[in-house]
Amino acid sequence: MNEQSVCILAVETSCDETSVAVVENGVRIRSNVVSSQIETHRRFGGVVPEIASRKHVESITWMIEEALQQAELTTDRLSAIAVTQGPGLVGALLVGIMAAKSLAYALELPLIAVHHIAGHIYANQLVQPIEYPAIALVVSGGHTELVYLEAPARFRIVGQTRDDAAGEAYDKVARALRLPYPGGPHIDKLAHEADVAQEMPRAWLEPDSYDFSFSGLKSAVLNTVNQAQMRGEALQSAQIARGFQESVIDVLVTKALRAVNEFSARQLLLAGGVAANRGLRAQLSERCAELGVPLIVPPLSLCTDNAAMIAAAAFLKWERRDFAELDLQAVPLLNLETW
Ligand code: KG4
Ligand code: ZN
């Protein structure tokens, strides 16, 4: 590491993962420590906000130490402290924000506020340089969006879900099929075990719309499950999982590629927890290869929540010297376009 290297320590606590990372010059991960609370929340079938906050409090201090240790850095080599400001659970966000503010104050370093979805999108920059204009397909537990990036950190949402997010639909369908929380990986696995798919609807919406809707699909799955139960038939879980997954992927991939074409994007970026889906990754890679669309897909560890992606997005603000004040507030519904 040379004298000019910019090392940003980032903190992410927006939901049920506590994470601290150190990233050099916005692209080189020196450490990315993630502690998942999934085991704690599983018995409740979803994230319990109050418990999430308490768990973040328990882990954050040792995780900051661990991230610095793994990065083989002392605090005097840090250039800035970054933190997720939103969107997310307000109590969970607050823990990260308080930790980041304290560090920034004690070390006399600038504080950088980051939008969680900007982080998911800039996880791609940790894989390879992003070329503009680009289209990002953001699919996470709380968001499903097609985002147009005209230039670095200039986001325009061209389509979004009108009801459930893709990850949310996965989790609800998994619950109906009696799979553990979070359901995404379980549905993904089960879908690969079926040799045929149960027929499921696709919500294309208006012909020119980039919006998504997954609630009709979710209801179709629930109806299938209820009908099987009423008739006393064995549930064809794998076939249902495959039908559901094929419907979600078909709509996501088709709309993303239409956006790439219409906006003359030079790259398609995949982002968010659902980007860990094997079926989606395979289908998107195949279609992009056929059409000659350059695709970036982050490795699994950078798809689900982590602080390295927050540091990568923070680097853009570092370059513009766009720093936050120490009275920074958590914003549970932070807007991506004005961030
Ligand atoms: O981005 P993320 O880690 O958290 C949010 O910011 O929301 O996304 C979590 C979501 C969960 O709904 C989870 O079920 C889903 O990502 N997920 C998956 C897979 N792995 C995680 N969904 C489908 N297939 C997967 N393999
Ligand atoms: Zn996320």
mmCIF file of C-alpha atoms and ligand atoms in Angstrom:
data_model
loop_
_atom_site.group_PDB
_atom_site.id
_atom_site.type_symbol
_atom_site.label_atom_id
_atom_site.label_comp_id
_atom_site.label_asym_id
_atom_site.label_seq_id
_atom_site.Cartn_x
_atom_site.Cartn_y
_atom_site.Cartn_z
ATOM 1 C CA MET A 1 0.000 0.000 0.000
ATOM 2 C CA ASN A 2 1.483 3.374 -0.930
ATOM 3 C CA GLU A 3 1.207 6.679 0.909
ATOM 4 C CA GLN A 4 -1.593 7.971 -1.329
ATOM 5 C CA SER A 5 -3.841 4.931 -0.865
ATOM 6 C CA VAL A 6 -7.304 5.791 0.395
ATOM 7 C CA CYS A 7 -8.540 3.272 2.955
ATOM 8 C CA ILE A 8 -12.182 3.546 3.956
ATOM 9 C CA LEU A 9 -13.558 1.624 6.908
ATOM 10 C CA ALA A 10 -17.276 0.961 6.375
ATOM 11 C CA VAL A 11 -20.004 -0.217 8.721
ATOM 12 C CA GLU A 12 -23.255 -1.906 7.603
ATOM 13 C CA THR A 13 -26.078 -2.683 10.062
ATOM 14 C CA SER A 14 -29.258 -1.985 8.071
ATOM 15 C CA CYS A 15 -30.948 -5.349 8.631
ATOM 16 C CA ASP A 16 -29.806 -8.677 10.069
ATOM 17 C CA GLU A 17 -26.134 -8.717 9.108
ATOM 18 C CA THR A 18 -23.498 -6.815 11.056
ATOM 19 C CA SER A 19 -20.545 -6.086 8.821
ATOM 20 C CA VAL A 20 -17.346 -4.032 8.910
ATOM 21 C CA ALA A 21 -14.913 -3.772 6.008
ATOM 22 C CA VAL A 22 -11.798 -1.924 4.935
ATOM 23 C CA VAL A 23 -11.501 -1.184 1.221
ATOM 24 C CA GLU A 24 -8.520 0.451 -0.482
ATOM 25 C CA ASN A 25 -9.125 2.989 -3.280
ATOM 26 C CA GLY A 26 -12.738 1.840 -3.667
ATOM 27 C CA VAL A 27 -11.768 -1.437 -5.312
ATOM 28 C CA ARG A 28 -9.431 -3.576 -3.214
ATOM 29 C CA ILE A 29 -11.000 -5.425 -0.282
ATOM 30 C CA ARG A 30 -8.530 -5.582 2.604
ATOM 31 C CA SER A 31 -11.113 -7.082 4.973
ATOM 32 C CA ASN A 32 -14.856 -7.745 4.943
ATOM 33 C CA VAL A 33 -16.093 -9.225 8.213
ATOM 34 C CA VAL A 34 -19.750 -10.319 8.220
ATOM 35 C CA SER A 35 -21.718 -11.693 11.149
ATOM 36 C CA SER A 36 -25.137 -12.992 10.189
ATOM 37 C CA GLN A 37 -28.006 -13.095 12.675
ATOM 38 C CA ILE A 38 -30.003 -15.561 10.585
ATOM 39 C CA GLU A 39 -29.837 -18.303 13.232
ATOM 40 C CA THR A 40 -31.247 -15.920 15.857
ATOM 41 C CA HIS A 41 -34.194 -14.782 13.721
ATOM 42 C CA ARG A 42 -34.984 -18.162 12.130
ATOM 43 C CA ARG A 43 -37.205 -19.368 14.967
ATOM 44 C CA PHE A 44 -39.408 -16.271 14.457
ATOM 45 C CA GLY A 45 -39.687 -16.831 10.689
ATOM 46 C CA GLY A 46 -38.323 -13.368 9.913
ATOM 47 C CA VAL A 47 -36.215 -10.492 11.217
ATOM 48 C CA VAL A 48 -37.332 -9.126 14.613
ATOM 49 C CA PRO A 49 -36.165 -5.478 14.558
ATOM 50 C CA GLU A 50 -35.565 -5.076 18.287
ATOM 51 C CA ILE A 51 -33.472 -8.248 18.453
ATOM 52 C CA ALA A 52 -31.532 -7.191 15.349
ATOM 53 C CA SER A 53 -30.528 -3.909 17.025
ATOM 54 C CA ARG A 54 -29.388 -5.654 20.196
ATOM 55 C CA LYS A 55 -27.307 -8.161 18.231
ATOM 56 C CA HIS A 56 -25.643 -5.335 16.289
ATOM 57 C CA VAL A 57 -24.721 -3.663 19.601
ATOM 58 C CA GLU A 58 -23.164 -6.899 20.859
ATOM 59 C CA SER A 59 -21.002 -7.406 17.776
ATOM 60 C CA ILE A 60 -20.059 -4.017 16.406
ATOM 61 C CA THR A 61 -17.043 -3.186 18.607
ATOM 62 C CA TRP A 62 -15.170 -6.462 18.217
ATOM 63 C CA MET A 63 -16.014 -6.517 14.519
ATOM 64 C CA ILE A 64 -14.386 -3.127 13.967
ATOM 65 C CA GLU A 65 -11.252 -4.466 15.695
ATOM 66 C CA GLU A 66 -11.404 -7.674 13.678
ATOM 67 C CA ALA A 67 -11.784 -5.804 10.361
ATOM 68 C CA LEU A 68 -8.741 -3.645 11.125
ATOM 69 C CA GLN A 69 -6.734 -6.668 12.197
ATOM 70 C CA GLN A 70 -7.594 -8.641 9.052
ATOM 71 C CA ALA A 71 -6.802 -5.578 6.933
ATOM 72 C CA GLU A 72 -3.406 -5.422 8.719
ATOM 73 C CA LEU A 73 -3.914 -1.733 9.309
ATOM 74 C CA THR A 74 -3.759 0.630 12.241
ATOM 75 C CA THR A 75 -6.337 3.400 12.507
ATOM 76 C CA ASP A 76 -3.819 6.072 11.465
ATOM 77 C CA ARG A 77 -3.860 4.624 7.923
ATOM 78 C CA LEU A 78 -7.610 5.155 7.545
ATOM 79 C CA SER A 79 -8.869 8.020 5.373
ATOM 80 C CA ALA A 80 -12.583 8.014 6.228
ATOM 81 C CA ILE A 81 -15.370 6.164 8.022
ATOM 82 C CA ALA A 82 -18.443 5.187 5.984
ATOM 83 C CA VAL A 83 -21.798 3.940 7.172
ATOM 84 C CA THR A 84 -25.157 2.862 5.756
ATOM 85 C CA GLN A 85 -27.633 5.693 6.421
ATOM 86 C CA GLY A 86 -30.674 3.869 4.961
ATOM 87 C CA PRO A 87 -32.887 2.314 3.814
ATOM 88 C CA GLY A 88 -33.284 -0.254 6.558
ATOM 89 C CA LEU A 89 -34.602 -0.826 10.067
ATOM 90 C CA VAL A 90 -34.227 2.402 11.998
ATOM 91 C CA GLY A 91 -32.960 0.824 15.231
ATOM 92 C CA ALA A 92 -30.497 -1.361 13.350
ATOM 93 C CA LEU A 93 -29.209 1.548 11.247
ATOM 94 C CA LEU A 94 -28.726 3.646 14.389
ATOM 95 C CA VAL A 95 -26.249 1.179 15.883
ATOM 96 C CA GLY A 96 -23.962 1.406 12.857
ATOM 97 C CA ILE A 97 -24.362 5.171 12.623
ATOM 98 C CA MET A 98 -23.455 5.681 16.297
ATOM 99 C CA ALA A 99 -20.409 3.434 15.957
ATOM 100 C CA ALA A 100 -19.258 5.193 12.780
ATOM 101 C CA LYS A 101 -19.783 8.661 14.247
ATOM 102 C CA SER A 102 -17.831 7.753 17.376
ATOM 103 C CA LEU A 103 -14.943 6.440 15.300
ATOM 104 C CA ALA A 104 -14.940 9.448 12.976
ATOM 105 C CA TYR A 105 -14.998 11.820 15.945
ATOM 106 C CA ALA A 106 -12.305 10.014 17.937
ATOM 107 C CA LEU A 107 -9.998 9.554 14.944
ATOM 108 C CA GLU A 108 -10.784 12.992 13.455
ATOM 109 C CA LEU A 109 -11.745 11.443 10.140
ATOM 110 C CA PRO A 110 -14.472 12.438 7.678
ATOM 111 C CA LEU A 111 -17.777 10.560 7.895
ATOM 112 C CA ILE A 112 -19.457 9.326 4.699
ATOM 113 C CA ALA A 113 -23.168 8.399 4.542
ATOM 114 C CA VAL A 114 -24.045 5.635 2.084
ATOM 115 C CA HIS A 115 -27.319 4.447 0.552
ATOM 116 C CA HIS A 116 -27.672 0.683 1.058
ATOM 117 C CA ILE A 117 -28.780 0.046 -2.553
ATOM 118 C CA ALA A 118 -25.937 2.195 -3.907
ATOM 119 C CA GLY A 119 -23.749 -0.198 -1.934
ATOM 120 C CA HIS A 120 -25.351 -3.261 -3.528
ATOM 121 C CA ILE A 121 -24.846 -1.723 -6.986
ATOM 122 C CA TYR A 122 -21.220 -0.729 -6.317
ATOM 123 C CA ALA A 123 -20.394 -4.274 -5.161
ATOM 124 C CA ASN A 124 -19.919 -4.699 -8.914
ATOM 125 C CA GLN A 125 -17.036 -2.198 -8.866
ATOM 126 C CA LEU A 126 -15.197 -4.610 -6.556
ATOM 127 C CA VAL A 127 -15.330 -7.162 -9.390
ATOM 128 C CA GLN A 128 -14.475 -5.016 -12.396
ATOM 129 C CA PRO A 129 -14.620 -1.311 -13.358
ATOM 130 C CA ILE A 130 -18.174 -0.158 -14.141
ATOM 131 C CA GLU A 131 -18.647 1.422 -17.572
ATOM 132 C CA TYR A 132 -21.356 4.013 -18.100
ATOM 133 C CA PRO A 133 -24.163 4.200 -18.979
ATOM 134 C CA ALA A 134 -25.083 1.020 -17.133
ATOM 135 C CA ILE A 135 -28.282 -0.672 -16.014
ATOM 136 C CA ALA A 136 -28.420 -2.346 -12.600
ATOM 137 C CA LEU A 137 -30.933 -5.034 -11.750
ATOM 138 C CA VAL A 138 -31.356 -4.727 -7.980
ATOM 139 C CA VAL A 139 -33.051 -7.687 -6.340
ATOM 140 C CA SER A 140 -32.939 -7.850 -2.563
ATOM 141 C CA GLY A 141 -35.160 -8.639 0.402
ATOM 142 C CA GLY A 142 -36.676 -5.166 0.403
ATOM 143 C CA HIS A 143 -36.089 -3.908 -3.150
ATOM 144 C CA THR A 144 -36.642 -4.888 -6.766
ATOM 145 C CA GLU A 145 -35.523 -2.136 -9.082
ATOM 146 C CA LEU A 146 -34.099 -1.425 -12.486
ATOM 147 C CA VAL A 147 -31.668 1.457 -12.048
ATOM 148 C CA TYR A 148 -30.130 3.518 -14.857
ATOM 149 C CA LEU A 149 -26.640 4.850 -14.092
ATOM 150 C CA GLU A 150 -25.756 7.587 -16.525
ATOM 151 C CA ALA A 151 -22.503 8.415 -14.716
ATOM 152 C CA PRO A 152 -20.835 7.398 -11.431
ATOM 153 C CA ALA A 153 -23.328 7.588 -8.543
ATOM 154 C CA ARG A 154 -26.067 9.141 -10.741
ATOM 155 C CA PHE A 155 -29.010 6.836 -10.191
ATOM 156 C CA ARG A 156 -32.409 6.910 -11.929
ATOM 157 C CA ILE A 157 -34.982 4.275 -11.011
ATOM 158 C CA VAL A 158 -36.696 3.249 -14.263
ATOM 159 C CA GLY A 159 -38.754 0.421 -12.804
ATOM 160 C CA GLN A 160 -39.620 -0.964 -9.395
ATOM 161 C CA THR A 161 -41.913 -3.404 -7.679
ATOM 162 C CA ARG A 162 -45.497 -2.321 -7.106
ATOM 163 C CA ASP A 163 -45.959 -4.770 -4.253
ATOM 164 C CA ASP A 164 -43.590 -7.425 -2.883
ATOM 165 C CA ALA A 165 -39.845 -7.311 -3.480
ATOM 166 C CA ALA A 166 -38.395 -10.391 -5.173
ATOM 167 C CA GLY A 167 -36.650 -11.563 -1.971
ATOM 168 C CA GLU A 168 -39.798 -10.959 0.042
ATOM 169 C CA ALA A 169 -41.794 -13.100 -2.421
ATOM 170 C CA TYR A 170 -39.138 -15.826 -2.113
ATOM 171 C CA ASP A 171 -39.350 -15.716 1.672
ATOM 172 C CA LYS A 172 -43.177 -15.808 1.714
ATOM 173 C CA VAL A 173 -43.388 -18.664 -0.789
ATOM 174 C CA ALA A 174 -40.756 -20.566 1.198
ATOM 175 C CA ARG A 175 -42.828 -20.152 4.320
ATOM 176 C CA ALA A 176 -45.897 -21.569 2.502
ATOM 177 C CA LEU A 177 -43.759 -24.550 1.479
ATOM 178 C CA ARG A 178 -42.612 -24.877 5.119
ATOM 179 C CA LEU A 179 -38.979 -24.098 4.328
ATOM 180 C CA PRO A 180 -36.748 -22.282 6.834
ATOM 181 C CA TYR A 181 -36.098 -18.532 6.824
ATOM 182 C CA PRO A 182 -34.642 -16.919 4.734
ATOM 183 C CA GLY A 183 -36.340 -18.896 2.014
ATOM 184 C CA GLY A 184 -34.463 -17.760 -1.094
ATOM 185 C CA PRO A 185 -31.595 -20.280 -0.983
ATOM 186 C CA HIS A 186 -33.982 -23.138 -0.084
ATOM 187 C CA ILE A 187 -36.348 -22.436 -2.998
ATOM 188 C CA ASP A 188 -33.325 -22.124 -5.278
ATOM 189 C CA LYS A 189 -32.070 -25.564 -4.200
ATOM 190 C CA LEU A 190 -35.497 -27.194 -4.368
ATOM 191 C CA ALA A 191 -36.204 -25.734 -7.824
ATOM 192 C CA HIS A 192 -33.115 -27.508 -9.127
ATOM 193 C CA GLU A 193 -34.422 -30.853 -7.836
ATOM 194 C CA ALA A 194 -37.636 -30.784 -9.937
ATOM 195 C CA ASP A 195 -37.680 -32.253 -13.422
ATOM 196 C CA VAL A 196 -40.798 -30.307 -14.400
ATOM 197 C CA ALA A 197 -42.168 -26.932 -13.363
ATOM 198 C CA GLN A 198 -45.655 -26.267 -12.067
ATOM 199 C CA GLU A 199 -47.215 -23.707 -14.457
ATOM 200 C CA MET A 200 -47.239 -20.240 -12.830
ATOM 201 C CA PRO A 201 -48.372 -16.794 -14.073
ATOM 202 C CA ARG A 202 -46.016 -14.001 -15.161
ATOM 203 C CA ALA A 203 -46.853 -10.387 -14.357
ATOM 204 C CA TRP A 204 -45.604 -8.411 -17.381
ATOM 205 C CA LEU A 205 -47.776 -5.332 -16.579
ATOM 206 C CA GLU A 206 -48.140 -2.679 -19.316
ATOM 207 C CA PRO A 207 -46.070 -3.397 -22.443
ATOM 208 C CA ASP A 208 -43.682 -0.454 -21.898
ATOM 209 C CA SER A 209 -43.448 -0.785 -18.114
ATOM 210 C CA TYR A 210 -40.247 -1.660 -16.281
ATOM 211 C CA ASP A 211 -42.175 -2.168 -13.049
ATOM 212 C CA PHE A 212 -42.562 -5.526 -11.346
ATOM 213 C CA SER A 213 -45.325 -7.233 -9.392
ATOM 214 C CA PHE A 214 -44.882 -10.479 -7.510
ATOM 215 C CA SER A 215 -48.005 -10.592 -5.349
ATOM 216 C CA GLY A 216 -50.125 -12.370 -8.017
ATOM 217 C CA LEU A 217 -47.456 -15.021 -8.381
ATOM 218 C CA LYS A 218 -47.242 -15.403 -4.615
ATOM 219 C CA SER A 219 -51.053 -15.837 -4.447
ATOM 220 C CA ALA A 220 -50.911 -18.444 -7.237
ATOM 221 C CA VAL A 221 -48.407 -20.441 -5.174
ATOM 222 C CA LEU A 222 -50.529 -20.134 -2.031
ATOM 223 C CA ASN A 223 -53.625 -21.275 -3.977
ATOM 224 C CA THR A 224 -51.779 -24.306 -5.308
ATOM 225 C CA VAL A 225 -50.640 -25.208 -1.788
ATOM 226 C CA ASN A 226 -54.134 -24.724 -0.311
ATOM 227 C CA GLN A 227 -55.821 -26.749 -3.038
ATOM 228 C CA ALA A 228 -53.432 -29.653 -2.564
ATOM 229 C CA GLN A 229 -54.091 -29.560 1.181
ATOM 230 C CA MET A 230 -57.893 -29.469 0.692
ATOM 231 C CA ARG A 231 -57.749 -32.448 -1.642
ATOM 232 C CA GLY A 232 -55.414 -34.276 0.709
ATOM 233 C CA GLU A 233 -52.805 -34.566 -2.040
ATOM 234 C CA ALA A 234 -49.046 -34.651 -1.426
ATOM 235 C CA LEU A 235 -47.489 -31.254 -2.030
ATOM 236 C CA GLN A 236 -45.255 -31.142 -5.117
ATOM 237 C CA SER A 237 -42.933 -28.633 -3.412
ATOM 238 C CA ALA A 238 -40.060 -28.975 -5.853
ATOM 239 C CA GLN A 239 -42.279 -28.478 -8.906
ATOM 240 C CA ILE A 240 -43.937 -25.466 -7.289
ATOM 241 C CA ALA A 241 -40.532 -24.009 -6.338
ATOM 242 C CA ARG A 242 -39.324 -24.467 -9.905
ATOM 243 C CA GLY A 243 -42.475 -22.901 -11.392
ATOM 244 C CA PHE A 244 -42.199 -19.936 -9.027
ATOM 245 C CA GLN A 245 -38.483 -19.452 -9.676
ATOM 246 C CA GLU A 246 -38.902 -19.685 -13.465
ATOM 247 C CA SER A 247 -41.633 -17.037 -13.394
ATOM 248 C CA VAL A 248 -39.555 -14.613 -11.271
ATOM 249 C CA ILE A 249 -36.433 -15.116 -13.392
ATOM 250 C CA ASP A 250 -38.261 -14.858 -16.715
ATOM 251 C CA VAL A 251 -39.727 -11.455 -15.837
ATOM 252 C CA LEU A 252 -36.529 -10.099 -14.219
ATOM 253 C CA VAL A 253 -34.261 -11.146 -17.095
ATOM 254 C CA THR A 254 -36.617 -10.021 -19.878
ATOM 255 C CA LYS A 255 -37.198 -6.560 -18.392
ATOM 256 C CA ALA A 256 -33.515 -6.044 -17.526
ATOM 257 C CA LEU A 257 -32.436 -6.843 -21.086
ATOM 258 C CA ARG A 258 -35.130 -4.606 -22.565
ATOM 259 C CA ALA A 259 -33.815 -1.756 -20.386
ATOM 260 C CA VAL A 260 -30.211 -2.428 -21.483
ATOM 261 C CA ASN A 261 -31.347 -2.132 -25.087
ATOM 262 C CA GLU A 262 -33.518 0.966 -24.666
ATOM 263 C CA PHE A 263 -30.936 2.875 -22.604
ATOM 264 C CA SER A 264 -27.985 1.713 -24.746
ATOM 265 C CA ALA A 265 -26.257 0.500 -21.602
ATOM 266 C CA ARG A 266 -22.671 -0.661 -21.904
ATOM 267 C CA GLN A 267 -23.024 -3.069 -18.993
ATOM 268 C CA LEU A 268 -25.674 -4.879 -16.991
ATOM 269 C CA LEU A 269 -24.963 -5.088 -13.257
ATOM 270 C CA LEU A 270 -26.624 -7.588 -10.940
ATOM 271 C CA ALA A 271 -27.094 -6.566 -7.303
ATOM 272 C CA GLY A 272 -28.761 -7.564 -4.011
ATOM 273 C CA GLY A 273 -29.315 -10.705 -1.979
ATOM 274 C CA VAL A 274 -31.434 -12.455 -4.636
ATOM 275 C CA ALA A 275 -28.472 -12.056 -7.016
ATOM 276 C CA ALA A 276 -27.105 -15.067 -5.114
ATOM 277 C CA ASN A 277 -29.800 -17.130 -6.868
ATOM 278 C CA ARG A 278 -28.175 -19.800 -9.029
ATOM 279 C CA GLY A 279 -31.066 -19.944 -11.466
ATOM 280 C CA LEU A 280 -31.043 -16.169 -11.992
ATOM 281 C CA ARG A 281 -27.263 -16.027 -12.406
ATOM 282 C CA ALA A 282 -27.311 -18.863 -14.945
ATOM 283 C CA GLN A 283 -30.222 -17.518 -16.972
ATOM 284 C CA LEU A 284 -28.886 -13.970 -17.021
ATOM 285 C CA SER A 285 -25.396 -15.120 -18.052
ATOM 286 C CA GLU A 286 -26.843 -17.252 -20.830
ATOM 287 C CA ARG A 287 -29.119 -14.539 -22.261
ATOM 288 C CA CYS A 288 -26.400 -11.853 -21.989
ATOM 289 C CA ALA A 289 -23.907 -14.117 -23.786
ATOM 290 C CA GLU A 290 -26.437 -14.745 -26.586
ATOM 291 C CA LEU A 291 -27.100 -11.021 -27.014
ATOM 292 C CA GLY A 292 -23.497 -9.871 -26.464
ATOM 293 C CA VAL A 293 -24.396 -7.789 -23.392
ATOM 294 C CA PRO A 294 -21.479 -7.373 -20.958
ATOM 295 C CA LEU A 295 -22.679 -8.606 -17.553
ATOM 296 C CA ILE A 296 -21.097 -8.192 -14.117
ATOM 297 C CA VAL A 297 -22.236 -10.538 -11.372
ATOM 298 C CA PRO A 298 -20.636 -10.182 -7.937
ATOM 299 C CA PRO A 299 -19.499 -13.312 -6.091
ATOM 300 C CA LEU A 300 -22.050 -14.679 -3.606
ATOM 301 C CA SER A 301 -20.293 -13.092 -0.607
ATOM 302 C CA LEU A 302 -20.734 -9.621 -2.148
ATOM 303 C CA CYS A 303 -24.404 -10.163 -3.131
ATOM 304 C CA THR A 304 -25.829 -10.488 0.369
ATOM 305 C CA ASP A 305 -25.379 -7.619 2.835
ATOM 306 C CA ASN A 306 -21.760 -6.725 3.544
ATOM 307 C CA ALA A 307 -19.754 -3.600 4.360
ATOM 308 C CA ALA A 308 -17.230 -3.882 1.495
ATOM 309 C CA MET A 309 -19.965 -2.774 -0.918
ATOM 310 C CA ILE A 310 -20.702 0.210 1.364
ATOM 311 C CA ALA A 311 -17.016 1.198 1.283
ATOM 312 C CA ALA A 312 -16.973 0.847 -2.517
ATOM 313 C CA ALA A 313 -19.920 3.266 -2.869
ATOM 314 C CA ALA A 314 -18.430 5.585 -0.213
ATOM 315 C CA PHE A 315 -15.317 6.012 -2.353
ATOM 316 C CA LEU A 316 -17.402 7.953 -4.920
ATOM 317 C CA LYS A 317 -18.357 10.448 -2.223
ATOM 318 C CA TRP A 318 -14.753 10.549 -0.990
ATOM 319 C CA GLU A 319 -13.650 11.665 -4.458
ATOM 320 C CA ARG A 320 -16.188 14.505 -4.355
ATOM 321 C CA ARG A 321 -15.347 15.315 -0.719
ATOM 322 C CA ASP A 322 -19.031 14.824 0.017
ATOM 323 C CA PHE A 323 -18.904 14.267 3.763
ATOM 324 C CA ALA A 324 -21.629 13.972 6.398
ATOM 325 C CA GLU A 325 -21.894 15.969 9.594
ATOM 326 C CA LEU A 326 -21.746 14.323 13.008
ATOM 327 C CA ASP A 327 -25.473 14.926 13.479
ATOM 328 C CA LEU A 328 -26.213 12.411 10.680
ATOM 329 C CA GLN A 329 -29.596 10.702 11.127
ATOM 330 C CA ALA A 330 -30.755 7.234 10.093
ATOM 331 C CA VAL A 331 -33.268 7.474 7.233
ATOM 332 C CA PRO A 332 -35.300 4.230 6.965
ATOM 333 C CA LEU A 333 -36.738 5.204 3.532
ATOM 334 C CA LEU A 334 -33.705 7.021 2.088
ATOM 335 C CA ASN A 335 -34.127 7.977 -1.594
ATOM 336 C CA LEU A 336 -31.573 6.529 -4.028
ATOM 337 C CA GLU A 337 -31.945 9.210 -6.697
ATOM 338 C CA THR A 338 -31.211 12.145 -4.411
ATOM 339 C CA TRP A 339 -28.571 10.366 -2.350
HETATM 340 O O1 KG4 B 1 -29.788 -7.884 -0.022
HETATM 341 P P1 KG4 B 1 -30.130 -8.791 1.094
HETATM 342 O O2 KG4 B 1 -29.015 -9.571 1.754
HETATM 343 O O3 KG4 B 1 -30.876 -8.002 2.215
HETATM 344 C C1 KG4 B 1 -31.646 -6.883 1.906
HETATM 345 O O4 KG4 B 1 -31.062 -5.790 1.710
HETATM 346 O O5 KG4 B 1 -32.882 -7.072 1.777
HETATM 347 O O6 KG4 B 1 -31.257 -9.790 0.530
HETATM 348 C C2 KG4 B 1 -31.843 -10.783 1.336
HETATM 349 C C3 KG4 B 1 -32.815 -11.561 0.475
HETATM 350 C C4 KG4 B 1 -33.692 -12.538 1.257
HETATM 351 O O7 KG4 B 1 -35.045 -12.302 0.901
HETATM 352 C C5 KG4 B 1 -33.220 -13.909 0.778
HETATM 353 O O8 KG4 B 1 -34.252 -14.886 0.766
HETATM 354 C C6 KG4 B 1 -32.744 -13.594 -0.618
HETATM 355 O O9 KG4 B 1 -32.101 -12.336 -0.497
HETATM 356 N N1 KG4 B 1 -31.802 -14.603 -1.128
HETATM 357 C C7 KG4 B 1 -32.079 -15.391 -2.178
HETATM 358 C C8 KG4 B 1 -30.973 -16.275 -2.327
HETATM 359 N N2 KG4 B 1 -30.060 -15.980 -1.352
HETATM 360 C C9 KG4 B 1 -30.591 -14.942 -0.630
HETATM 361 N N3 KG4 B 1 -33.140 -15.428 -2.987
HETATM 362 C C10 KG4 B 1 -33.144 -16.343 -3.971
HETATM 363 N N4 KG4 B 1 -32.143 -17.236 -4.159
HETATM 364 C C11 KG4 B 1 -31.045 -17.239 -3.376
HETATM 365 N N5 KG4 B 1 -30.073 -18.127 -3.582
HETATM 366 ZN ZN ZN B 2 -29.263 -5.588 1.150
#
